[in-house]
Coordinates of C-alpha atoms and ligand atoms in Angstrom, one line a residue:
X6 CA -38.3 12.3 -9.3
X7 CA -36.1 12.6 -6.2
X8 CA -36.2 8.9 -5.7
X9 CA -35.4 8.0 -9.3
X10 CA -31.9 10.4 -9.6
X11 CA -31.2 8.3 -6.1
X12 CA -32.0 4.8 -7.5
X13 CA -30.1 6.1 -10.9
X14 CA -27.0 7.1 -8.7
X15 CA -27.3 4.3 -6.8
X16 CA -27.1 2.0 -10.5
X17 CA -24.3 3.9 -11.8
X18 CA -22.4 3.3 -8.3
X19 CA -23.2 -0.8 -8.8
X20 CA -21.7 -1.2 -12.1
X21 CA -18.6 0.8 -10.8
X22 CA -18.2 -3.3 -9.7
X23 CA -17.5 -5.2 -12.1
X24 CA -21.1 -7.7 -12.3
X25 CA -20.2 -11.5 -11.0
X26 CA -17.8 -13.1 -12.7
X27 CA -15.5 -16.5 -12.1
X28 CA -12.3 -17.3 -12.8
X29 CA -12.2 -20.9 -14.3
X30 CA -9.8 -23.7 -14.5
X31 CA -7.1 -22.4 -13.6
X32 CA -4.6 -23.3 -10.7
X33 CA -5.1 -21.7 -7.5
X34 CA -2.3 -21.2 -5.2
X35 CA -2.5 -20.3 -1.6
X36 CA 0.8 -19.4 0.2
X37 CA -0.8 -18.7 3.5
X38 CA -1.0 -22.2 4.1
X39 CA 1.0 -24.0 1.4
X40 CA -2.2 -25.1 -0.8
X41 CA -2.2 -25.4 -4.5
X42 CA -5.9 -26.4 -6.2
X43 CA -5.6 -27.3 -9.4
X44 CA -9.0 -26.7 -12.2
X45 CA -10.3 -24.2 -9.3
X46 CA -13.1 -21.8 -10.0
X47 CA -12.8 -18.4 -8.2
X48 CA -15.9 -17.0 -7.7
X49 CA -16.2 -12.8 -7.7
X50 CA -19.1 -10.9 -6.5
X51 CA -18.5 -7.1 -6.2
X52 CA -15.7 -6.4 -4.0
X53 CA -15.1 -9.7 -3.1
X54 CA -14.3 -13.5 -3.1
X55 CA -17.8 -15.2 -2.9
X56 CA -15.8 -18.6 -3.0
X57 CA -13.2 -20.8 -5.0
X58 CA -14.0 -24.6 -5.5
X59 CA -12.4 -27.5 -7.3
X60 CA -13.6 -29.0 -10.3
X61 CA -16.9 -28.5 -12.5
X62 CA -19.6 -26.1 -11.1
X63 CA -22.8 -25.0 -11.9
X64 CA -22.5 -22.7 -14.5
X65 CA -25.9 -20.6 -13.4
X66 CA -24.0 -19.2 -10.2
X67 CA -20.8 -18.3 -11.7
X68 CA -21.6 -15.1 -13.8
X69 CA -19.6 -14.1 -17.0
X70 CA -16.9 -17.0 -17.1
X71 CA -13.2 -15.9 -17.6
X72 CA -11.7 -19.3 -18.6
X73 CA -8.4 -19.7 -17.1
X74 CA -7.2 -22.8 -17.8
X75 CA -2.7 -23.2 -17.8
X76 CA -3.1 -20.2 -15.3
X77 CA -1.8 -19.7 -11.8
X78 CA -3.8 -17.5 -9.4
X79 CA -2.2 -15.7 -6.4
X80 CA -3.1 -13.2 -3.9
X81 CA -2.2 -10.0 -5.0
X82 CA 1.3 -9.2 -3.8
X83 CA 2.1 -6.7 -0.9
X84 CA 5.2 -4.5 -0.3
X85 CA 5.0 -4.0 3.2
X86 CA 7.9 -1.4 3.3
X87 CA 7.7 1.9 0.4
X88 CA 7.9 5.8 0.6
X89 CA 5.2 7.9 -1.6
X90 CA 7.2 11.1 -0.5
X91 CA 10.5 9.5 -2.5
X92 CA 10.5 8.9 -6.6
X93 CA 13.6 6.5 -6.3
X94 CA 15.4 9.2 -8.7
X95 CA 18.9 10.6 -8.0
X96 CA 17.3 13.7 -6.1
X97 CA 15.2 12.7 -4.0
X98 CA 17.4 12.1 -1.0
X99 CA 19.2 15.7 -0.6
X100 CA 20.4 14.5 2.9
X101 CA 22.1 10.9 1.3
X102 CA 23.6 12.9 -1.9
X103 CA 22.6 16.4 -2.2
X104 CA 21.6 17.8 -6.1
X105 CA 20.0 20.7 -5.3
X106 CA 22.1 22.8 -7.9
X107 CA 21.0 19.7 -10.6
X108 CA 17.3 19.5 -9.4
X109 CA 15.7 21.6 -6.4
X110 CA 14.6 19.6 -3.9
X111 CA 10.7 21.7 -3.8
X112 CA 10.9 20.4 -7.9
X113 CA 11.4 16.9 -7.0
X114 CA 8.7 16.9 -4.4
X115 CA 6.1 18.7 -6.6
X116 CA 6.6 16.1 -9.4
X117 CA 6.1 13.5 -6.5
X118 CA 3.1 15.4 -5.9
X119 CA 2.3 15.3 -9.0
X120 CA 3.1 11.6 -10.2
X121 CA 0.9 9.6 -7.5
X122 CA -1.3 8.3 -10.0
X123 CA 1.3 6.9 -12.1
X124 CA 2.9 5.4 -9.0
X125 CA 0.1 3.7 -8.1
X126 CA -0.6 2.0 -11.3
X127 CA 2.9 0.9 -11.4
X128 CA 1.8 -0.8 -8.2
X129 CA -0.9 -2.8 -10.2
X130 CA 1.4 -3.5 -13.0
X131 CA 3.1 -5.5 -10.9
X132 CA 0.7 -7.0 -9.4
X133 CA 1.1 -5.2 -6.1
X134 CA -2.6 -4.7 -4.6
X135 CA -1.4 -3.5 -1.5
X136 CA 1.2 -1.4 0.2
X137 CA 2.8 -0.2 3.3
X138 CA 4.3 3.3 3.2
X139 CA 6.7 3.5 6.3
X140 CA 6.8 6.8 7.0
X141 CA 6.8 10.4 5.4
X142 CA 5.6 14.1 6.0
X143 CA 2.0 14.2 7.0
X144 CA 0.8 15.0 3.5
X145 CA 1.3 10.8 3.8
X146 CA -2.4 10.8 5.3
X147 CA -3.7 12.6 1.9
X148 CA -1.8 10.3 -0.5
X149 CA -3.8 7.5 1.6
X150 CA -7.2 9.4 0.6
X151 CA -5.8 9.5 -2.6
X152 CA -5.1 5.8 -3.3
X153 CA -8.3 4.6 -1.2
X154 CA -10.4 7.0 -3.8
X155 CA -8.4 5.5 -7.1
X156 CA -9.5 2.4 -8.6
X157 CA -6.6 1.8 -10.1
X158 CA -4.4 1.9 -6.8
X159 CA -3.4 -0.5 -4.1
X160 CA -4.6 -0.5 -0.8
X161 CA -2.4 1.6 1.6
X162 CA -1.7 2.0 5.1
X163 CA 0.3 5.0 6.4
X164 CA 2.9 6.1 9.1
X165 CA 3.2 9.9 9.4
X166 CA 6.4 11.5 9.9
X167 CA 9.3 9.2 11.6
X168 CA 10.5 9.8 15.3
X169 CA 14.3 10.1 14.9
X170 CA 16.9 10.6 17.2
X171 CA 18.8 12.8 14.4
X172 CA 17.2 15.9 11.9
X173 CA 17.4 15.8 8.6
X174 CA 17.0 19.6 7.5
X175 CA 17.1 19.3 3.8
X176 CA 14.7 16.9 3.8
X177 CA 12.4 20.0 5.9
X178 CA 9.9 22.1 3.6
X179 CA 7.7 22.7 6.1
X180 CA 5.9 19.5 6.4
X181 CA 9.4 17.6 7.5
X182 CA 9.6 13.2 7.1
X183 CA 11.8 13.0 9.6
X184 CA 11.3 14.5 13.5
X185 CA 14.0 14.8 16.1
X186 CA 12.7 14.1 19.5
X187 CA 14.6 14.6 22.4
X188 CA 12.4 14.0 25.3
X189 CA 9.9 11.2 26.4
X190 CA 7.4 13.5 27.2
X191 CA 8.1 15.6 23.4
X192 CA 7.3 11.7 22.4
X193 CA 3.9 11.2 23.6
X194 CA 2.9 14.8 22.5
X195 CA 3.7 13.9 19.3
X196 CA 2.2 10.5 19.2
X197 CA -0.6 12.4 20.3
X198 CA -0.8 14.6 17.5
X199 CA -0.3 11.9 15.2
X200 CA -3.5 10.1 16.8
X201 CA -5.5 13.1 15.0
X202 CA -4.7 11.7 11.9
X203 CA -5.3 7.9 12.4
X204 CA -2.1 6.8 11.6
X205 CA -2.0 2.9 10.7
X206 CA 1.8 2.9 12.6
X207 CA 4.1 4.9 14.1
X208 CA 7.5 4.9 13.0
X209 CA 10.7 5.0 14.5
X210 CA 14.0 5.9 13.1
X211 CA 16.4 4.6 15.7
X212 CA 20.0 5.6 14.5
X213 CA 22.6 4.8 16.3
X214 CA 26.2 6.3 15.9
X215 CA 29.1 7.2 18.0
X216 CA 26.9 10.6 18.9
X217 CA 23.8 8.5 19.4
X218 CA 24.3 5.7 21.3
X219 CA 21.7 2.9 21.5
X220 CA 20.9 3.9 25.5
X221 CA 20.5 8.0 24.8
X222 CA 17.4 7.7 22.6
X223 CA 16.0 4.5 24.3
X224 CA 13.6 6.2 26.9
X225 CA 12.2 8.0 23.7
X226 CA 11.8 5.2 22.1
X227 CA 9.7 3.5 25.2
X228 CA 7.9 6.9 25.7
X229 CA 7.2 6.3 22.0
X230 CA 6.0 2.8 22.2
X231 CA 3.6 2.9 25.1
X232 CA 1.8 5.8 23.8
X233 CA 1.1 4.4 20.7
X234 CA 0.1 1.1 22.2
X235 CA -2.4 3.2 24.6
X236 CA -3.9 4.3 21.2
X237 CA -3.7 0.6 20.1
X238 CA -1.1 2.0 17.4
X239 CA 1.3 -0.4 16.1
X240 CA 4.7 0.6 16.2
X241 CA 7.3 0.1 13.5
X242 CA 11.2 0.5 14.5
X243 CA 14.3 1.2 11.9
X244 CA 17.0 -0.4 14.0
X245 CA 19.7 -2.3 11.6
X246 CA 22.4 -3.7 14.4
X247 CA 21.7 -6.1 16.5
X248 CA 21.8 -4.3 19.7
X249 CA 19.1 -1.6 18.6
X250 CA 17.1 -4.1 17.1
X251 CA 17.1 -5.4 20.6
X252 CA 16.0 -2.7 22.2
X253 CA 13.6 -1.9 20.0
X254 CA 12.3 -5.1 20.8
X255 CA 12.6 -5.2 24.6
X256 CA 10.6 -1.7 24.5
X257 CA 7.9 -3.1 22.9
X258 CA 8.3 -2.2 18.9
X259 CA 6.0 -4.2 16.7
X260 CA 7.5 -4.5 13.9
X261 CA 11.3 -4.4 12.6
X262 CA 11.3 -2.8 9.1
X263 CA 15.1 -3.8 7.6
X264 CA 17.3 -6.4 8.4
X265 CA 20.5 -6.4 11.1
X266 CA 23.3 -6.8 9.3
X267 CA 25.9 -5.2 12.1
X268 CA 26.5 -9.0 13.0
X269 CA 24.5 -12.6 12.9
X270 CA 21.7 -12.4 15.0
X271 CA 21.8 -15.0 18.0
X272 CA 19.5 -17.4 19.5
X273 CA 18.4 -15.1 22.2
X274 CA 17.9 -12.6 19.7
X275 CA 15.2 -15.1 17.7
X276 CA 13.6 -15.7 20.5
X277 CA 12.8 -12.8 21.5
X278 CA 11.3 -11.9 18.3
X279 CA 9.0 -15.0 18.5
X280 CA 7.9 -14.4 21.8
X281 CA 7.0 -10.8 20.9
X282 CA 5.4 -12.2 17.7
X283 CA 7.7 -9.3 16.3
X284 CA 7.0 -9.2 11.9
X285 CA 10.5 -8.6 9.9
X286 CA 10.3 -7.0 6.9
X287 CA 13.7 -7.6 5.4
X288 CA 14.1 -4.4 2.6
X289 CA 17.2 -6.1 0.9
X290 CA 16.8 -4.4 -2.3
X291 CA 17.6 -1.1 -0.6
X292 CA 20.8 -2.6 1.0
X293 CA 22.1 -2.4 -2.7
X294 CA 20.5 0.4 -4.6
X295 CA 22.8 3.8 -3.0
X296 CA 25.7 2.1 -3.8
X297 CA 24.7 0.5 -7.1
X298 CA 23.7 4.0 -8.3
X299 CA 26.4 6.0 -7.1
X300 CA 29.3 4.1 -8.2
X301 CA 27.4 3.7 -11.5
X302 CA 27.0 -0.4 -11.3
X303 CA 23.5 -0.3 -12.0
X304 CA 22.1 -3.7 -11.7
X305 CA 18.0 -3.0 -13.0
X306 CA 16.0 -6.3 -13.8
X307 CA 14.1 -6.4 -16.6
X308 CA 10.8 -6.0 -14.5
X309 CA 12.4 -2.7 -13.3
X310 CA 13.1 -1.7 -17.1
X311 CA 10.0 -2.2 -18.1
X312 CA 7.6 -1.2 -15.6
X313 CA 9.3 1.1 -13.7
X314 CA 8.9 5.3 -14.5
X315 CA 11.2 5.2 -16.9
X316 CA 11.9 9.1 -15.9
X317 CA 12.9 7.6 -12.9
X318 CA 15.2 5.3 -14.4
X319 CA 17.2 7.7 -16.2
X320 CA 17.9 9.9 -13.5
X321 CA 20.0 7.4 -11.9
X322 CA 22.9 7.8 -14.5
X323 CA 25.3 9.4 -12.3
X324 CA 27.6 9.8 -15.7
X325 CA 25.1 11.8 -17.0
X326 CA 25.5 14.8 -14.3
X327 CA 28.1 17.5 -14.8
X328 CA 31.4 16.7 -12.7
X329 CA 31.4 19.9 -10.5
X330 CA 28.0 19.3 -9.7
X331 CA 28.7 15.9 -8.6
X332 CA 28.5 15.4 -4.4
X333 CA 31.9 14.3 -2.6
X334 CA 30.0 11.0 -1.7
X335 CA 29.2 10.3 -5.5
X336 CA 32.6 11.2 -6.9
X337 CA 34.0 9.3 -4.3
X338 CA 31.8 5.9 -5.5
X339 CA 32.6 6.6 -8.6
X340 CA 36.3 6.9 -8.2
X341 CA 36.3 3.5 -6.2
X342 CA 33.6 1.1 -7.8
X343 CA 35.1 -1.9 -6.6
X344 CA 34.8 -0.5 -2.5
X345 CA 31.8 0.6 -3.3
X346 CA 30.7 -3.0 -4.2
X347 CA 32.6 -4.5 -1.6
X348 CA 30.6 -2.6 1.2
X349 CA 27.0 -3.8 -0.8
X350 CA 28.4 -7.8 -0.1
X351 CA 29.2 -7.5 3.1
X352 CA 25.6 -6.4 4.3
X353 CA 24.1 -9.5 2.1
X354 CA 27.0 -11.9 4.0
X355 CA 25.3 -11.0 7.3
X356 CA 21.7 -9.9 6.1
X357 CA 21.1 -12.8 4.1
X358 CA 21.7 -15.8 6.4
X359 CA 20.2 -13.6 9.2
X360 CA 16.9 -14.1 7.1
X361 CA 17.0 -17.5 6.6
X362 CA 17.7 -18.0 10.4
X363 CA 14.6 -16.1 11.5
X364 CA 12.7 -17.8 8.5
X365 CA 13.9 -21.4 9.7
X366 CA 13.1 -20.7 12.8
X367 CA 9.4 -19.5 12.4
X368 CA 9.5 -15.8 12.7
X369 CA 7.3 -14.3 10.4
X370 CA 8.8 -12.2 7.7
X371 CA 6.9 -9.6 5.5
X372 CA 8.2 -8.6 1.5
X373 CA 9.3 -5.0 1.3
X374 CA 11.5 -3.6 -0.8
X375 CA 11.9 0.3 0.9
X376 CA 10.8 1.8 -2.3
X377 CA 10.9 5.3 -3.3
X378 CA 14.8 5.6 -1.8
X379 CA 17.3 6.2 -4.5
X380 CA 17.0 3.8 -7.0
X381 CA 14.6 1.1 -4.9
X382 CA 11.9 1.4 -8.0
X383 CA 8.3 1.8 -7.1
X384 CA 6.3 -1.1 -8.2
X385 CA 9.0 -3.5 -10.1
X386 CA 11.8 -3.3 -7.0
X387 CA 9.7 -6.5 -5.0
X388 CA 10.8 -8.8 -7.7
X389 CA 14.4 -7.9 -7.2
X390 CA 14.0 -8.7 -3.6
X391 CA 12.3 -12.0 -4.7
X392 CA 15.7 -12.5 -6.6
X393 CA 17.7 -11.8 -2.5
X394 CA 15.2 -13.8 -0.8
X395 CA 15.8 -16.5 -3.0
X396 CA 19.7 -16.3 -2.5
X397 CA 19.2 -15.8 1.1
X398 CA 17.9 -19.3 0.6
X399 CA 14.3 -19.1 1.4
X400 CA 11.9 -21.5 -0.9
X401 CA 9.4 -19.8 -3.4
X402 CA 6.7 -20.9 -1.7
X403 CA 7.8 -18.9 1.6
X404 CA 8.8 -16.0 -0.4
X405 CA 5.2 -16.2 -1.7
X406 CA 4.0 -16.3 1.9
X407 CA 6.0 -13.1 2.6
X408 CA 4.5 -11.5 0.1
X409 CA 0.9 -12.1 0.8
X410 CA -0.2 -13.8 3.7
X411 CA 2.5 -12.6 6.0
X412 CA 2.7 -9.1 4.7
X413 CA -1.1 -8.9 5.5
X414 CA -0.4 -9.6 9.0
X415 CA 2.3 -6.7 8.8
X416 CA -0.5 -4.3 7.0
X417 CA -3.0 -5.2 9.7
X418 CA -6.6 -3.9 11.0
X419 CA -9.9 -4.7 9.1
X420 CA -8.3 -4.3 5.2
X421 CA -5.2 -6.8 6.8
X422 CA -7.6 -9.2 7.6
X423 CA -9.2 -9.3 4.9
X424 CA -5.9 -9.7 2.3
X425 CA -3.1 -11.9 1.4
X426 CA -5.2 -15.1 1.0
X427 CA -7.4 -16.6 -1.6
X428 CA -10.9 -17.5 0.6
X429 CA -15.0 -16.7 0.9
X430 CA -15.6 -13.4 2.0
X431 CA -11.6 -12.0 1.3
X432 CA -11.2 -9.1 -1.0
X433 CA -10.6 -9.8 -4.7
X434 CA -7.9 -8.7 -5.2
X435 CA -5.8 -11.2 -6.9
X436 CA -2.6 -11.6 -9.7
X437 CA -3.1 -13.7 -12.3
X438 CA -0.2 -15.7 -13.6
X439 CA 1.0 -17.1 -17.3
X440 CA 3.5 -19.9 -15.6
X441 CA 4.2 -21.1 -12.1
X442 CA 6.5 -19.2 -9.3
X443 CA 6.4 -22.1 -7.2
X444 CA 8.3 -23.9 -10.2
X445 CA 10.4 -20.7 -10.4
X446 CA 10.1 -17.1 -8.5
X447 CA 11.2 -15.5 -11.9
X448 CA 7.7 -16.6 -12.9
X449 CA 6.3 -14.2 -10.2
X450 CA 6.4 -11.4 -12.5
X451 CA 4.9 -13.4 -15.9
X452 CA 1.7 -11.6 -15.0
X453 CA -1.5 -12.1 -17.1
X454 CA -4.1 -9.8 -15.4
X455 CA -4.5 -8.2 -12.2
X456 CA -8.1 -8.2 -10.2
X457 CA -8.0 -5.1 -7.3
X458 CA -11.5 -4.7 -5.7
X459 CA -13.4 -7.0 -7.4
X460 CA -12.0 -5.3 -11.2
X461 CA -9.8 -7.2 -13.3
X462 CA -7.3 -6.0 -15.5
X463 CA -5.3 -7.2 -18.4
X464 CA -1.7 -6.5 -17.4
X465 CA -0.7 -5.0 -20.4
X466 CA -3.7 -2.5 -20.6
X467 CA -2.5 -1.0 -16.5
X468 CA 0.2 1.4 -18.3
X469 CA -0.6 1.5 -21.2
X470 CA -2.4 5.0 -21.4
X471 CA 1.1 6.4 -20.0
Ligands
ZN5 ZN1 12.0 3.0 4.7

C-alpha cells in the first residue's frame, strides 16, 4: 500500500511536466550565436530541450506535435536588472519622493508582499523566463523560494540588501534595502552574513557626491569585493560616472549594473572592462521614468499598457494627488516640464553612444530595465529598453543577444548555464513569436505562447485569470 501512494505521488509529480511535445515548422532563432533555422523542430521532454533539428523528422519521437509553422522561436527573454521589493507605483520610493501622507510606506510594502504572484506572471506575459533582482531587504531570499516554487514564475537569482556608502532611513522597516557601511572590516562581516543566505551577488551602491567622494568609500568597496570573491560571490557595482565605474572595476566588481553617463567613456575605460570580462547591464528605461512621472510626461508603450499592473499604472498620475500633498521635488517637475525633460536627454546623449561604444567594441552587455523603481514597469518595461537600445544604435539581433544569451552569462551558476540559448539539454524555456524581431524589435513583443520549464502557455491565457 505504502509503495503504491509513493508510485501514485510519484505519477501525479510526472504529469506536473507537460508529456513530450515538439514544436514544428517554425523558425528558430538563436541570438547567442547569430543563427536562424528555418522549418526547425524543437523537441521538449520534461524540463528540457531534448533537441531542435531542421527539416522533416520522425514523427514517432516527437510526442504531441504543436505545429508552428510562420512562427519565430526565441529563448525566453531575461531582465538582468529588477527590484521585487519596488511596485514601480508613485510610493514606492519614500526616499526619491516621499508620499507617506498619500500611501504609508508599510501599505505599499504589504501590497508588494502581497502582489508577487501577479508580478511574476507579468514576467511570463512578456515572455520574461528569467530575472535578476539587484538588490533588496533580505525578505529578497524568500521571494526567490517563492518564484523557484511557482510554475508560473521566472527563474530568479537574488542580491540581498545593497552596501552603500549613504542610508536611506525611510526606506528602513526593519529589514532595510539599503546598508551604510563605513568600515572594511563592517564589509566582510556583512558579506559574511549574507553568505548564510546564498546570495547569487552582492551588491554595491557606490554613490558618489560632493560628501562621498569616489576615494572615501573605495577601501569598502575592495573589502567588499574580495570577500565575496573568497566566497566565489559575484559582485555587482551601481557606479554611474566614469571615475566610480572605474574603480569599481580596478577593485575587482563583476558586473556594472547602469550605464556612465557623467561623460563618454574612453578607450582605457573599454579596455579595462574587456580585460576584466566585466558584464554591462545598461538600465536605460530607468534613466527616463522619475522624471517622466514626476513632471507628468508619461511616455508608457503599449506593451506597458496592456501588460503591466494596471494598479500600478494609475498611480503614476501625479495630477491625480492633492497639491499640498505633493513633495517639493514633484511640484517642482511639474512646474518646469520642459527642464525636467531636458535633464532625461542629456543622460541618453552620453548613455546612449556609451552603449554602442562598449557594444562595438565587444564588451558584453546584459538587458535590464531596473524595474520596480518608479514607474520602470515590471514585466513590459524591457520592451521599452528594446526601443533605447535600438536608438542607441545597436542591431536587433544584438539586442536579442542581450536579452538572452548575454544576460545568461550575467544571471550565472548552474540555471545560467543552462539559459539564454536554444540547444540539447538547455531548459525549455522559450517565447514564441507571431512575426520576426530580427525584421523589427517591435516584433519582440507579438508574443504567441510562452514555454517556462518545459510548460507552454498561450500568451493570452498568462493574465487572464487577473
Ligand atoms: Zn537597481
Amino acid at each position: 500500500m505504502k509503495k503504491l501512494l509513493v508510485l501514485l505521488l510519484f505519477l501525479s509529480v510526472v504529469t506536473l511536466h507537460a508529456e513530450k511535445f515538439s514544436l514544428v515548422g517554425a523558425t528558430v532563432i538563436n541570438p547567442a550565436d547569430s543563427k536562424v533555422m528555418p522549418n526547425a523542430t524543437v523537441v521538449i521532454n520534461g524540463d528540457k530541450i531534448e533537441r531542435v533539428a531542421m527539416g522533416k523528422q520522425d514523427a514517432t519521437t516527437l510526442g504531441k506535435q504543436i505545429p508552428c509553422v510562420g512562427k519565430f522561436i526565441l529563448p525566453g527573454y531575461i531582465d538582468t536588472h529588477v527590484h521585487f521589493f519596488q511596485s514601480a507605483d508613485l510610493f514606492t520610493r519614500p526616499d526619491g519622493a516621499d508620499f507617506n501622507s498619500v500611501r504609508p510606506y508599510k501599505d505599499e510594502v504589504a501590497w508588494i508582499k502581497s502582489h508577487l504572484d501577479d508580478v511574476f506572471a507579468r514576467y511570463l506575459r512578456c515572455g520574461i523566463t528569467s530575472v535578476v533582482d539587484d538588490g533588496g531587504p533580505l525578505w529578497n531570499f524568500e521571494v526567490r523560494q517563492k518564484a523557484n516554487a511557482t510554475a508560473k514564475a521566472p527563474r530568479v537569482a537574488v542580491a540581498g540588501p545593497l552596501i552603500s556608502s549613504v542610508s536611506r532611513e525611510k526606506l528602513d522597516l526593519g529589514d532595510p534595502p539599503i546598508v551604510k557601511i563605513d568600515t572594511p572590516d563592517q564589509a566582510r562581516g556583512f558579506v559574511r552574513k549574507l553568505v548564510e543566505q546564498n546570495p547569487d551577488f552582492v551588491k554595491i551602491w557606490y554613490i558618489v557626491d560632493k560628501d562621498h567622494p569616489v576615494d572615501s568609500f573605495r577601501p569598502i568597496a575592495r573589502a567588499t569585493i574580495e570577500e565575496s570573491h573568497a566566497h566565489k560571490i559575484r559582485v555587482m557595482v551601481h557606479a554611474t560616472e566614469l571615475e566610480t565605474a572605474r574603480a569599481a572595476i580596478e577593485e575587482g566588481a563583476d558586473i556594472l549594473v547602469h550605464s556612465v553617463y557623467d561623460t563618454p567613456v574612453d578607450d582605457a575605460f573599454v579596455n579595462l572592462l574587456k580585460d576584466h570580462h566585466t558584464i554591462l547591464c545598461p538600465t536605460l528605461v530607468v534613466f527616463e521614468r522619475y522624471g517622466r512621472v514626476f513632471s507628468h510626461q508619461l511616455n508608457f508603450t503599449t506593451e506597458e499598457e496592456k501588460w503591466g499592473n494596471p494598479e500600478v499604472i494609475a498611480s503614476l498620475d501625479v495630477t491625480k494627488i492633492p497639491q499640498d500633498k505633493l513633495p517639493d521635488r514633484v511640484k517642482a517637475a511639474l512646474a518646469d516640464p520642459k527642464t525636467a525633460m531636458d535633464r532625461i536627454n542629456k543622460v541618453y546623449e552620453v548613455a546612449l553612444p556609451n552603449l554602442k561604444k562598449l557594444e562595438d567594441a565587444g564588451v558584453t552587455i546584459a538587458a535590464g530595465t531596473d524595474a520596480g523603481n518608479v514607474g520602470t514597469i515590471h514585466g513590459p518595461a524591457l520592451f521599452r529598453e528594446f526601443q533605447l537600445m535600438k536608438q542607441a544604435g545597436l542591431t536587433n539581433m544584438q539586442i536579442l543577444q542581450c536579452a538572452t544569451a548575454n544576460a545568461a552569462k550575467l544571471f550565472g551558476g548552474e540555471t545560467g548555464a543552462h539559459i539564454g540559448t536554444i540547444d540539447n539539454g538547455q531548459f525549455a524555456d522559450l517565447v514564441i513569436l507571431k512575426s520576426n524581431p530580427v525584421d523589427d524589435i517591435a516584433h519582440a513583443s507579438d508574443i504567441d505562447a510562452v514555454v517556462k520549464n518545459g510548460v507552454l502557455y498561450p500568451a493570452d491565457s498568462i493574465l487572464a485569470s487577473r
